[in-house]
Amino acid sequence: MKIQELGHVVLYVRDITSSAHFYRDILGYNEIHRDQGIALFGGSRTHHELLLIEVGGEVERQSAFRPKPGLYHIGFKVGDGHDAIVSVWHELKQKGVSILGSADHTITHSLYILDPDGNELELYADVSEEWKTDPLAILRPVRPLILE
Protein backbone atom coordinates (compact mmCIF):
# COMPACT_ATOMS: atom_id res chain seq x y z
CA MET A 1 0.00 0.00 0.00
CA LYS A 2 1.06 3.58 -0.65
CA ILE A 3 -0.87 6.68 0.45
CA GLN A 4 -1.50 8.79 -2.65
CA GLU A 5 -2.65 12.06 -1.04
CA LEU A 6 -4.27 13.53 2.06
CA GLY A 7 -7.95 13.19 1.21
CA HIS A 8 -9.88 15.11 3.86
CA VAL A 9 -9.96 16.35 7.44
CA VAL A 10 -12.88 15.88 9.85
CA LEU A 11 -13.16 18.16 12.88
CA TYR A 12 -15.50 17.98 15.85
CA VAL A 13 -16.70 21.51 16.61
CA ARG A 14 -18.65 23.18 19.42
CA ASP A 15 -21.00 25.21 17.23
CA ILE A 16 -21.62 24.41 13.56
CA THR A 17 -22.83 27.94 12.78
CA SER A 18 -19.73 29.76 14.02
CA SER A 19 -17.33 27.17 12.63
CA ALA A 20 -19.02 27.05 9.21
CA HIS A 21 -19.00 30.86 9.12
CA PHE A 22 -15.26 30.86 9.86
CA TYR A 23 -14.30 28.32 7.20
CA ARG A 24 -16.71 29.72 4.57
CA ASP A 25 -16.73 33.49 5.16
CA ILE A 26 -13.31 34.11 6.72
CA LEU A 27 -11.19 31.51 4.89
CA GLY A 28 -13.31 31.31 1.73
CA TYR A 29 -13.78 27.55 1.69
CA ASN A 30 -16.59 26.35 -0.60
CA GLU A 31 -19.47 25.03 1.55
CA ILE A 32 -21.12 22.13 -0.26
CA HIS A 33 -23.81 21.20 2.27
CA ARG A 34 -24.98 21.91 5.82
CA ASP A 35 -27.67 20.02 7.72
CA GLN A 36 -28.35 18.72 11.25
CA GLY A 37 -25.01 19.58 12.83
CA ILE A 38 -22.69 18.89 9.91
CA ALA A 39 -21.07 21.12 7.30
CA LEU A 40 -19.27 19.77 4.25
CA PHE A 41 -16.63 21.76 2.36
CA GLY A 42 -14.57 21.14 -0.74
CA GLY A 43 -13.06 22.34 -3.93
CA SER A 44 -12.93 20.44 -7.15
CA ARG A 45 -9.96 18.24 -6.22
CA THR A 46 -12.00 15.52 -4.47
CA HIS A 47 -15.50 14.75 -3.15
CA HIS A 48 -14.84 16.66 0.09
CA GLU A 49 -11.85 18.12 1.85
CA LEU A 50 -13.27 19.25 5.19
CA LEU A 51 -16.18 17.96 7.26
CA LEU A 52 -17.30 19.69 10.45
CA ILE A 53 -19.41 17.77 12.97
CA GLU A 54 -21.07 19.65 15.83
CA VAL A 55 -20.54 18.00 19.22
CA GLY A 56 -20.89 20.93 21.65
CA GLY A 57 -18.69 21.02 24.74
CA GLU A 58 -15.78 23.18 25.75
CA VAL A 59 -12.58 23.99 23.88
CA GLU A 60 -9.40 22.51 25.32
CA ARG A 61 -6.44 24.29 23.74
CA GLN A 62 -3.03 22.69 23.53
CA SER A 63 -0.35 24.45 25.53
CA ALA A 64 2.69 25.50 23.52
CA PHE A 65 4.77 24.74 26.62
CA ARG A 66 3.35 21.25 27.21
CA PRO A 67 1.99 19.84 23.98
CA LYS A 68 -0.05 16.64 24.16
CA PRO A 69 -0.19 13.92 21.53
CA GLY A 70 -2.74 14.70 18.85
CA LEU A 71 -3.34 17.26 16.14
CA TYR A 72 -0.87 20.16 16.01
CA HIS A 73 -2.16 22.04 12.96
CA ILE A 74 -3.72 21.70 9.54
CA GLY A 75 -2.04 23.37 6.56
CA PHE A 76 -4.09 25.04 3.83
CA LYS A 77 -2.37 26.28 0.69
CA VAL A 78 -3.65 29.76 -0.18
CA GLY A 79 -1.58 30.51 -3.26
CA ASP A 80 1.84 30.78 -4.83
CA GLY A 81 4.47 33.43 -4.24
CA HIS A 82 5.16 35.88 -1.45
CA ASP A 83 2.51 38.35 -2.65
CA ALA A 84 -0.18 35.70 -2.06
CA ILE A 85 0.64 35.38 1.66
CA VAL A 86 0.90 39.15 2.05
CA SER A 87 -2.57 39.48 0.51
CA VAL A 88 -3.96 36.85 2.91
CA TRP A 89 -2.28 38.63 5.85
CA HIS A 90 -4.03 41.91 4.92
CA GLU A 91 -7.36 40.12 4.47
CA LEU A 92 -7.11 38.38 7.85
CA LYS A 93 -6.28 41.67 9.56
CA GLN A 94 -9.23 43.35 7.82
CA LYS A 95 -11.56 40.55 9.03
CA GLY A 96 -10.27 40.84 12.61
CA VAL A 97 -8.61 37.41 12.72
CA SER A 98 -5.81 37.12 15.29
CA ILE A 99 -2.57 35.89 13.77
CA LEU A 100 -0.55 33.68 16.13
CA GLY A 101 2.63 33.84 14.11
CA SER A 102 4.32 33.73 10.75
CA ALA A 103 7.31 31.94 9.29
CA ASP A 104 9.55 31.73 6.25
CA HIS A 105 10.09 28.00 5.76
CA THR A 106 12.29 28.50 2.65
CA ILE A 107 9.82 26.76 0.34
CA THR A 108 6.65 28.19 1.91
CA HIS A 109 5.66 31.42 3.62
CA SER A 110 3.18 30.74 6.39
CA LEU A 111 0.67 32.42 8.72
CA TYR A 112 -0.73 30.65 11.78
CA ILE A 113 -4.26 31.26 13.13
CA LEU A 114 -6.87 29.51 15.29
CA ASP A 115 -10.34 28.44 14.22
CA PRO A 116 -13.30 29.01 16.61
CA ASP A 117 -12.54 25.73 18.42
CA GLY A 118 -8.86 26.48 18.98
CA ASN A 119 -7.54 24.27 16.16
CA GLU A 120 -4.36 25.76 14.77
CA LEU A 121 -4.33 26.36 11.02
CA GLU A 122 -1.34 27.11 8.83
CA LEU A 123 -2.18 29.20 5.79
CA TYR A 124 0.73 29.00 3.37
CA ALA A 125 1.90 30.02 -0.05
CA ASP A 126 4.49 28.03 -1.97
CA VAL A 127 7.44 30.26 -2.80
CA SER A 128 9.89 27.69 -4.17
CA GLU A 129 9.79 24.34 -5.92
CA GLU A 130 13.13 23.35 -4.43
CA TRP A 131 11.39 20.56 -2.49
CA LYS A 132 10.93 18.71 -5.78
CA THR A 133 14.69 18.17 -6.08
CA ASP A 134 15.56 18.39 -2.38
CA PRO A 135 12.82 16.91 -0.14
CA LEU A 136 14.74 18.05 2.95
CA ALA A 137 14.46 21.73 1.98
CA ILE A 138 11.43 22.00 4.29
CA LEU A 139 13.68 21.18 7.24
CA ARG A 140 15.90 24.23 6.81
CA PRO A 141 15.93 26.67 9.73
CA VAL A 142 12.80 28.80 10.02
CA ARG A 143 13.37 32.49 9.37
CA PRO A 144 11.22 35.50 10.24
CA LEU A 145 8.66 36.32 7.56
CA ILE A 146 8.66 39.91 6.30
CA LEU A 147 5.06 40.97 5.63
CA GLU A 148 5.18 44.77 5.37
N, CA and C atoms as an extended XYZ file, in Angstrom:
444
Properties=species:S:1:pos:R:3:atomname:S:1:resname:S:1:resid:I:1 pbc="F F F"
N         0.844       -1.178        0.000 N   MET     1
C         0.000        0.000        0.000 CA  MET     1
C         0.886        1.236        0.000 C   MET     1
N         0.383        2.292       -0.647 N   LYS     2
C         1.058        3.577       -0.646 CA  LYS     2
C        -0.006        4.666       -0.619 C   LYS     2
N         0.061        5.550        0.381 N   ILE     3
C        -0.869        6.682        0.450 CA  ILE     3
C        -0.607        7.575       -0.752 C   ILE     3
N        -1.650        7.971       -1.454 N   GLN     4
C        -1.505        8.793       -2.646 CA  GLN     4
C        -1.629       10.279       -2.346 C   GLN     4
N        -2.480       10.655       -1.406 N   GLU     5
C        -2.651       12.061       -1.035 CA  GLU     5
C        -3.471       12.143        0.244 C   GLU     5
N        -3.397       13.277        0.930 N   LEU     6
C        -4.270       13.529        2.060 CA  LEU     6
C        -5.640       13.848        1.492 C   LEU     6
N        -6.634       13.054        1.809 N   GLY     7
C        -7.948       13.192        1.207 CA  GLY     7
C        -8.827       14.241        1.851 C   GLY     7
N        -9.005       14.164        3.183 N   HIS     8
C        -9.878       15.111        3.858 CA  HIS     8
C        -9.567       15.147        5.345 C   HIS     8
N       -10.099       16.172        5.999 N   VAL     9
C        -9.963       16.350        7.440 CA  VAL     9
C       -11.371       16.450        8.010 C   VAL     9
N       -11.600       15.790        9.145 N   VAL    10
C       -12.878       15.881        9.847 CA  VAL    10
C       -12.596       16.460       11.230 C   VAL    10
N       -13.338       17.520       11.578 N   LEU    11
C       -13.161       18.162       12.880 CA  LEU    11
C       -14.464       18.134       13.661 C   LEU    11
N       -14.375       17.792       14.953 N   TYR    12
C       -15.497       17.976       15.854 CA  TYR    12
C       -15.482       19.435       16.298 C   TYR    12
N       -16.628       20.094       16.259 N   VAL    13
C       -16.700       21.511       16.611 CA  VAL    13
C       -17.784       21.741       17.650 C   VAL    13
N       -17.646       22.825       18.410 N   ARG    14
C       -18.654       23.181       19.418 CA  ARG    14
C       -19.948       23.640       18.774 C   ARG    14
N       -19.823       24.561       17.814 N   ASP    15
C       -20.999       25.206       17.234 CA  ASP    15
C       -20.853       25.231       15.716 C   ASP    15
N       -21.727       24.540       15.016 N   ILE    16
C       -21.616       24.415       13.563 CA  ILE    16
C       -21.776       25.768       12.872 C   ILE    16
N       -22.603       26.643       13.416 N   THR    17
C       -22.833       27.939       12.783 CA  THR    17
C       -21.575       28.795       12.790 C   THR    17
N       -20.934       28.922       13.955 N   SER    18
C       -19.728       29.763       14.016 CA  SER    18
C       -18.566       29.129       13.261 C   SER    18
N       -18.430       27.827       13.332 N   SER    19
C       -17.327       27.171       12.626 CA  SER    19
C       -17.531       27.224       11.111 C   SER    19
N       -18.749       26.977       10.650 N   ALA    20
C       -19.017       27.048        9.209 CA  ALA    20
C       -18.801       28.470        8.706 C   ALA    20
N       -19.241       29.455        9.484 N   HIS    21
C       -19.004       30.863        9.123 CA  HIS    21
C       -17.509       31.113        8.962 C   HIS    21
N       -16.707       30.645        9.903 N   PHE    22
C       -15.259       30.864        9.859 CA  PHE    22
C       -14.645       30.253        8.597 C   PHE    22
N       -14.920       28.989        8.351 N   TYR    23
C       -14.301       28.317        7.201 CA  TYR    23
C       -14.837       28.832        5.866 C   TYR    23
N       -16.121       29.218        5.815 N   ARG    24
C       -16.705       29.717        4.571 CA  ARG    24
C       -16.420       31.208        4.369 C   ARG    24
N       -16.766       32.041        5.352 N   ASP    25
C       -16.729       33.488        5.165 CA  ASP    25
C       -15.377       34.125        5.476 C   ASP    25
N       -14.628       33.562        6.387 N   ILE    26
C       -13.310       34.108        6.720 CA  ILE    26
C       -12.243       33.509        5.808 C   ILE    26
N       -12.229       32.168        5.695 N   LEU    27
C       -11.190       31.507        4.892 CA  LEU    27
C       -11.595       31.289        3.438 C   LEU    27
N       -12.872       31.431        3.111 N   GLY    28
C       -13.307       31.314        1.727 CA  GLY    28
C       -13.454       29.897        1.204 C   GLY    28
N       -13.589       28.936        2.113 N   TYR    29
C       -13.781       27.553        1.688 CA  TYR    29
C       -15.176       27.394        1.091 C   TYR    29
N       -15.312       26.577        0.069 N   ASN    30
C       -16.592       26.348       -0.598 CA  ASN    30
C       -17.440       25.380        0.231 C   ASN    30
N       -18.559       25.888        0.785 N   GLU    31
C       -19.467       25.032        1.548 CA  GLU    31
C       -20.382       24.295        0.577 C   GLU    31
N       -20.337       22.978        0.634 N   ILE    32
C       -21.122       22.129       -0.261 CA  ILE    32
C       -22.495       21.847        0.320 C   ILE    32
N       -22.546       21.616        1.644 N   HIS    33
C       -23.806       21.203        2.267 CA  HIS    33
C       -23.723       21.446        3.770 C   HIS    33
N       -24.884       21.814        4.352 N   ARG    34
C       -24.979       21.911        5.817 CA  ARG    34
C       -26.355       21.434        6.246 C   ARG    34
N       -26.399       20.541        7.249 N   ASP    35
C       -27.673       20.023        7.724 CA  ASP    35
C       -27.451       19.270        9.034 C   ASP    35
N       -28.321       19.485       10.001 N   GLN    36
C       -28.346       18.725       11.245 CA  GLN    36
C       -26.978       18.533       11.881 C   GLN    36
N       -26.262       19.634       12.094 N   GLY    37
C       -25.012       19.579       12.827 CA  GLY    37
C       -23.790       19.167       12.034 C   GLY    37
N       -23.881       19.156       10.716 N   ILE    38
C       -22.694       18.894        9.908 CA  ILE    38
C       -22.560       19.971        8.839 C   ILE    38
N       -21.339       20.224        8.433 N   ALA    39
C       -21.073       21.118        7.304 CA  ALA    39
C       -19.966       20.481        6.478 C   ALA    39
N       -20.185       20.427        5.180 N   LEU    40
C       -19.273       19.769        4.249 CA  LEU    40
C       -18.671       20.822        3.320 C   LEU    40
N       -17.341       20.785        3.164 N   PHE    41
C       -16.628       21.763        2.359 CA  PHE    41
C       -15.737       21.057        1.349 C   PHE    41
N       -15.483       21.722        0.233 N   GLY    42
C       -14.575       21.143       -0.744 CA  GLY    42
C       -14.292       22.089       -1.880 C   GLY    42
N       -13.379       21.648       -2.704 N   GLY    43
C       -13.057       22.342       -3.931 CA  GLY    43
C       -13.456       21.419       -5.063 C   GLY    43
N       -12.627       21.353       -6.051 N   SER    44
C       -12.926       20.440       -7.153 CA  SER    44
C       -11.929       19.287       -7.203 C   SER    44
N       -11.008       19.246       -6.230 N   ARG    45
C        -9.962       18.237       -6.215 CA  ARG    45
C       -10.484       16.851       -5.853 C   ARG    45
N       -11.461       16.789       -4.935 N   THR    46
C       -11.998       15.515       -4.471 CA  THR    46
C       -13.424       15.727       -3.989 C   THR    46
N       -14.090       14.667       -3.559 N   HIS    47
C       -15.497       14.748       -3.153 CA  HIS    47
C       -15.716       15.669       -1.967 C   HIS    47
N       -14.812       15.683       -1.001 N   HIS    48
C       -14.844       16.660        0.088 CA  HIS    48
C       -13.461       16.750        0.696 C   HIS    48
N       -13.160       17.905        1.236 N   GLU    49
C       -11.850       18.121        1.848 CA  GLU    49
C       -11.946       18.376        3.344 C   GLU    49
N       -13.085       18.914        3.781 N   LEU    50
C       -13.273       19.247        5.193 CA  LEU    50
C       -14.704       18.941        5.589 C   LEU    50
N       -14.862       18.240        6.701 N   LEU    51
C       -16.176       17.956        7.261 CA  LEU    51
C       -16.161       18.415        8.713 C   LEU    51
N       -17.142       19.233        9.072 N   LEU    52
C       -17.298       19.687       10.452 CA  LEU    52
C       -18.495       18.977       11.053 C   LEU    52
N       -18.331       18.460       12.272 N   ILE    53
C       -19.412       17.767       12.972 CA  ILE    53
C       -19.598       18.432       14.331 C   ILE    53
N       -20.791       18.958       14.568 N   GLU    54
C       -21.067       19.650       15.829 CA  GLU    54
C       -21.227       18.645       16.962 C   GLU    54
N       -20.455       18.865       18.048 N   VAL    55
C       -20.544       17.997       19.219 CA  VAL    55
C       -20.768       18.773       20.514 C   VAL    55
N       -20.737       20.125       20.448 N   GLY    56
C       -20.893       20.932       21.655 CA  GLY    56
C       -19.654       20.832       22.526 C   GLY    56
N       -19.796       21.146       23.792 N   GLY    57
C       -18.691       21.017       24.739 CA  GLY    57
C       -17.824       22.254       24.825 C   GLY    57
N       -16.722       22.097       25.512 N   GLU    58
C       -15.775       23.184       25.747 CA  GLU    58
C       -14.503       22.965       24.944 C   GLU    58
N       -13.839       24.052       24.611 N   VAL    59
C       -12.576       23.991       23.882 CA  VAL    59
C       -11.446       23.729       24.860 C   VAL    59
N       -10.595       22.773       24.532 N   GLU    60
C        -9.395       22.514       25.321 CA  GLU    60
C        -8.201       22.759       24.419 C   GLU    60
N        -7.552       23.878       24.600 N   ARG    61
C        -6.439       24.294       23.737 CA  ARG    61
C        -5.147       23.651       24.205 C   ARG    61
N        -4.360       23.196       23.239 N   GLN    62
C        -3.027       22.687       23.529 CA  GLN    62
C        -2.172       23.806       24.117 C   GLN    62
N        -1.304       23.484       25.011 N   SER    63
C        -0.348       24.446       25.534 CA  SER    63
C         0.934       24.343       24.722 C   SER    63
N         1.439       25.488       24.276 N   ALA    64
C         2.690       25.496       23.521 CA  ALA    64
C         3.844       25.011       24.389 C   ALA    64
N         3.697       25.131       25.715 N   PHE    65
C         4.766       24.735       26.619 CA  PHE    65
C         4.699       23.257       26.984 C   PHE    65
N         3.520       22.664       26.904 N   ARG    66
C         3.345       21.251       27.213 CA  ARG    66
C         2.409       20.620       26.209 C   ARG    66
N         2.879       20.446       24.973 N   PRO    67
C         1.990       19.838       23.982 CA  PRO    67
C         1.637       18.408       24.354 C   PRO    67
N         0.420       18.008       23.952 N   LYS    68
C        -0.048       16.642       24.165 CA  LYS    68
C        -0.097       15.943       22.814 C   LYS    68
N        -0.036       14.623       22.802 N   PRO    69
C        -0.189       13.922       21.535 CA  PRO    69
C        -1.524       14.293       20.886 C   PRO    69
N        -1.529       14.361       19.582 N   GLY    70
C        -2.737       14.703       18.847 CA  GLY    70
C        -2.437       15.726       17.763 C   GLY    70
N        -3.466       16.318       17.244 N   LEU    71
C        -3.340       17.261       16.145 CA  LEU    71
C        -2.578       18.513       16.569 C   LEU    71
N        -1.590       18.915       15.775 N   TYR    72
C        -0.868       20.162       16.011 CA  TYR    72
C        -1.491       21.260       15.164 C   TYR    72
N        -1.495       21.081       13.833 N   HIS    73
C        -2.162       22.040       12.962 CA  HIS    73
C        -2.493       21.404       11.629 C   HIS    73
N        -3.345       22.110       10.889 N   ILE    74
C        -3.721       21.702        9.540 CA  ILE    74
C        -3.218       22.787        8.606 C   ILE    74
N        -2.555       22.404        7.520 N   GLY    75
C        -2.041       23.374        6.556 CA  GLY    75
C        -2.966       23.503        5.361 C   GLY    75
N        -3.276       24.744        5.009 N   PHE    76
C        -4.088       25.043        3.829 CA  PHE    76
C        -3.279       25.926        2.892 C   PHE    76
N        -3.063       25.465        1.680 N   LYS    77
C        -2.373       26.281        0.687 CA  LYS    77
C        -3.320       27.379        0.213 C   LYS    77
N        -2.822       28.624        0.213 N   VAL    78
C        -3.650       29.761       -0.184 CA  VAL    78
C        -3.154       30.431       -1.457 C   VAL    78
N        -2.072       29.928       -2.022 N   GLY    79
C        -1.583       30.513       -3.263 CA  GLY    79
C        -0.129       30.205       -3.504 C   GLY    79
N         0.429       30.914       -4.476 N   ASP    80
C         1.836       30.784       -4.833 CA  ASP    80
C         2.490       32.155       -4.786 C   ASP    80
N         3.696       32.198       -4.277 N   GLY    81
C         4.467       33.431       -4.241 CA  GLY    81
C         4.228       34.243       -2.976 C   GLY    81
N         5.207       35.070       -2.667 N   HIS    82
C         5.161       35.885       -1.448 CA  HIS    82
C         3.962       36.832       -1.441 C   HIS    82
N         3.629       37.410       -2.590 N   ASP    83
C         2.507       38.348       -2.650 CA  ASP    83
C         1.198       37.697       -2.211 C   ASP    83
N         1.042       36.412       -2.451 N   ALA    84
C        -0.182       35.701       -2.057 CA  ALA    84
C        -0.328       35.693       -0.536 C   ALA    84
N         0.751       35.436        0.191 N   ILE    85
C         0.642       35.379        1.656 CA  ILE    85
C         0.477       36.777        2.230 C   ILE    85
N         1.081       37.771        1.605 N   VAL    86
C         0.897       39.152        2.053 CA  VAL    86
C        -0.563       39.560        1.873 C   VAL    86
N        -1.165       39.184        0.763 N   SER    87
C        -2.575       39.481        0.512 CA  SER    87
C        -3.469       38.822        1.563 C   SER    87
N        -3.191       37.566        1.892 N   VAL    88
C        -3.961       36.852        2.911 CA  VAL    88
C        -3.777       37.522        4.272 C   VAL    88
N        -2.563       37.938        4.589 N   TRP    89
C        -2.278       38.627        5.852 CA  TRP    89
C        -3.138       39.886        5.975 C   TRP    89
N        -3.199       40.692        4.907 N   HIS    90
C        -4.025       41.906        4.919 CA  HIS    90
C        -5.504       41.555        5.087 C   HIS    90
N        -5.958       40.526        4.389 N   GLU    91
C        -7.361       40.116        4.467 CA  GLU    91
C        -7.729       39.638        5.867 C   GLU    91
N        -6.849       38.857        6.493 N   LEU    92
C        -7.115       38.383        7.853 CA  LEU    92
C        -7.189       39.548        8.831 C   LEU    92
N        -6.272       40.486        8.698 N   LYS    93
C        -6.281       41.667        9.565 CA  LYS    93
C        -7.574       42.448        9.377 C   LYS    93
N        -8.006       42.619        8.131 N   GLN    94
C        -9.234       43.346        7.820 CA  GLN    94
C       -10.456       42.657        8.430 C   GLN    94
N       -10.439       41.331        8.477 N   LYS    95
C       -11.559       40.555        9.027 CA  LYS    95
C       -11.452       40.357       10.538 C   LYS    95
N       -10.417       40.919       11.163 N   GLY    96
C       -10.266       40.837       12.609 CA  GLY    96
C        -9.777       39.505       13.134 C   GLY    96
N        -9.131       38.716       12.297 N   VAL    97
C        -8.613       37.412       12.718 CA  VAL    97
C        -7.256       37.604       13.388 C   VAL    97
N        -7.098       37.049       14.587 N   SER    98
C        -5.813       37.118       15.290 CA  SER    98
C        -4.813       36.176       14.627 C   SER    98
N        -3.631       36.690       14.389 N   ILE    99
C        -2.571       35.886       13.771 CA  ILE    99
C        -1.588       35.494       14.878 C   ILE    99
N        -1.436       34.188       15.076 N   LEU   100
C        -0.551       33.681       16.126 CA  LEU   100
C         0.910       33.886       15.791 C   LEU   100
N         1.241       33.736       14.515 N   GLY   101
C         2.633       33.845       14.109 CA  GLY   101
C         2.770       33.716       12.612 C   GLY   101
N         4.002       33.853       12.172 N   SER   102
C         4.322       33.730       10.752 CA  SER   102
C         5.709       33.130       10.637 C   SER   102
N         6.008       32.583        9.466 N   ALA   103
C         7.308       31.941        9.285 CA  ALA   103
C         7.675       31.853        7.811 C   ALA   103
N         8.968       31.988        7.564 N   ASP   104
C         9.546       31.731        6.245 CA  ASP   104
C        10.205       30.366        6.341 C   ASP   104
N         9.589       29.371        5.714 N   HIS   105
C        10.087       27.995        5.755 CA  HIS   105
C        10.927       27.651        4.512 C   HIS   105
N        11.496       28.643        3.868 N   THR   106
C        12.287       28.499        2.651 CA  THR   106
C        11.421       28.186        1.428 C   THR   106
N        10.642       27.121        1.494 N   ILE   107
C         9.822       26.757        0.338 CA  ILE   107
C         8.379       27.235        0.463 C   ILE   107
N         7.981       27.619        1.684 N   THR   108
C         6.655       28.194        1.907 CA  THR   108
C         6.780       29.416        2.809 C   THR   108
N         5.827       30.317        2.678 N   HIS   109
C         5.659       31.417        3.618 CA  HIS   109
C         4.322       31.183        4.303 C   HIS   109
N         4.321       31.217        5.633 N   SER   110
C         3.175       30.738        6.395 CA  SER   110
C         2.675       31.727        7.432 C   SER   110
N         1.343       31.708        7.631 N   LEU   111
C         0.675       32.417        8.722 CA  LEU   111
C        -0.040       31.371        9.559 C   LEU   111
N        -0.095       31.598       10.873 N   TYR   112
C        -0.734       30.653       11.778 CA  TYR   112
C        -1.872       31.352       12.512 C   TYR   112
N        -3.067       30.716       12.493 N   ILE   113
C        -4.259       31.261       13.134 CA  ILE   113
C        -4.986       30.132       13.857 C   ILE   113
N        -6.013       30.498       14.628 N   LEU   114
C        -6.866       29.511       15.287 CA  LEU   114
C        -8.271       29.591       14.713 C   LEU   114
N        -8.933       28.442       14.585 N   ASP   115
C       -10.343       28.441       14.219 CA  ASP   115
C       -11.165       28.654       15.493 C   ASP   115
N       -12.493       28.741       15.415 N   PRO   116
C       -13.305       29.012       16.610 CA  PRO   116
C       -13.170       27.970       17.725 C   PRO   116
N       -12.695       26.769       17.412 N   ASP   117
C       -12.541       25.733       18.422 CA  ASP   117
C       -11.101       25.574       18.901 C   ASP   117
N       -10.240       26.508       18.517 N   GLY   118
C        -8.860       26.479       18.981 CA  GLY   118
C        -7.943       25.590       18.170 C   GLY   118
N        -8.411       25.060       17.027 N   ASN   119
C        -7.536       24.272       16.156 CA  ASN   119
C        -6.599       25.218       15.425 C   ASN   119
N        -5.325       24.907       15.447 N   GLU   120
C        -4.356       25.755       14.767 CA  GLU   120
C        -4.336       25.436       13.274 C   GLU   120
N        -4.366       26.491       12.471 N   LEU   121
C        -4.332       26.364       11.022 CA  LEU   121
C        -3.118       27.096       10.491 C   LEU   121
N        -2.431       26.464        9.551 N   GLU   122
C        -1.343       27.107        8.832 CA  GLU   122
C        -1.863       27.468        7.444 C   GLU   122
N        -1.829       28.735        7.119 N   LEU   123
C        -2.183       29.202        5.785 CA  LEU   123
C        -0.862       29.512        5.106 C   LEU   123
N        -0.590       28.838        3.978 N   TYR   124
C         0.731       29.001        3.375 CA  TYR   124
C         0.659       29.217        1.879 C   TYR   124
N         1.708       29.856        1.385 N   ALA   125
C         1.902       30.020       -0.054 CA  ALA   125
C         3.225       29.366       -0.409 C   ALA   125
N         3.230       28.593       -1.473 N   ASP   126
C         4.486       28.031       -1.972 CA  ASP   126
C         5.296       29.158       -2.603 C   ASP   126
N         6.576       29.225       -2.246 N   VAL   127
C         7.438       30.264       -2.804 CA  VAL   127
C         8.648       29.680       -3.527 C   VAL   127
N         8.778       28.358       -3.495 N   SER   128
C         9.888       27.691       -4.167 CA  SER   128
C         9.490       26.263       -4.489 C   SER   128
N        10.006       25.755       -5.580 N   GLU   129
C         9.789       24.343       -5.921 CA  GLU   129
C        11.014       23.501       -5.608 C   GLU   129
N        11.894       24.052       -4.786 N   GLU   130
C        13.128       23.354       -4.427 CA  GLU   130
C        12.865       21.989       -3.793 C   GLU   130
N        11.722       21.835       -3.126 N   TRP   131
C        11.388       20.562       -2.489 CA  TRP   131
C        11.292       19.419       -3.491 C   TRP   131
N        11.037       19.750       -4.765 N   LYS   132
C        10.928       18.707       -5.781 CA  LYS   132
C        12.265       18.025       -6.053 C   LYS   132
N        13.356       18.756       -5.877 N   THR   133
C        14.686       18.175       -6.079 CA  THR   133
C        15.401       17.902       -4.763 C   THR   133
N        14.958       18.582       -3.694 N   ASP   134
C        15.556       18.388       -2.377 CA  ASP   134
C        14.442       18.292       -1.336 C   ASP   134
N        13.930       17.079       -1.084 N   PRO   135
C        12.818       16.915       -0.145 CA  PRO   135
C        13.118       17.436        1.264 C   PRO   135
N        14.385       17.571        1.617 N   LEU   136
C        14.741       18.046        2.950 CA  LEU   136
C        14.771       19.568        3.048 C   LEU   136
N        14.461       20.261        1.958 N   ALA   137
C        14.457       21.726        1.976 CA  ALA   137
C        13.486       22.266        3.022 C   ALA   137
N        12.402       21.549        3.294 N   ILE   138
C        11.426       22.001        4.286 CA  ILE   138
C        12.004       21.993        5.700 C   ILE   138
N        13.081       21.279        5.907 N   LEU   139
C        13.680       21.183        7.240 CA  LEU   139
C        14.735       22.255        7.507 C   LEU   139
N        14.939       23.147        6.584 N   ARG   140
C        15.900       24.232        6.807 CA  ARG   140
C        15.427       25.100        7.970 C   ARG   140
N        16.335       25.821        8.600 N   PRO   141
C        15.935       26.674        9.734 CA  PRO   141
C        14.831       27.669        9.330 C   PRO   141
N        13.895       27.860       10.229 N   VAL   142
C        12.798       28.801       10.015 CA  VAL   142
C        13.328       30.214       10.220 C   VAL   142
N        12.945       31.086        9.285 N   ARG   143
C        13.368       32.492        9.373 CA  ARG   143
C        12.139       33.366        9.593 C   ARG   143
N        12.357       34.571       10.109 N   PRO   144
C        11.221       35.495       10.238 CA  PRO   144
C        10.646       35.825        8.868 C   PRO   144
N         9.339       35.992        8.809 N   LEU   145
C         8.664       36.325        7.561 CA  LEU   145
C         8.395       37.822        7.521 C   LEU   145
N         8.865       38.477        6.478 N   ILE   146
C         8.658       39.908        6.300 CA  ILE   146
C         7.328       40.099        5.566 C   ILE   146
N         6.395       40.798        6.215 N   LEU   147
C         5.059       40.973        5.634 CA  LEU   147
C         4.741       42.406        5.214 C   LEU   147
N         5.453       43.354        5.694 N   GLU   148
C         5.181       44.765        5.375 CA  GLU   148
C         5.699       45.116        4.004 C   GLU   148
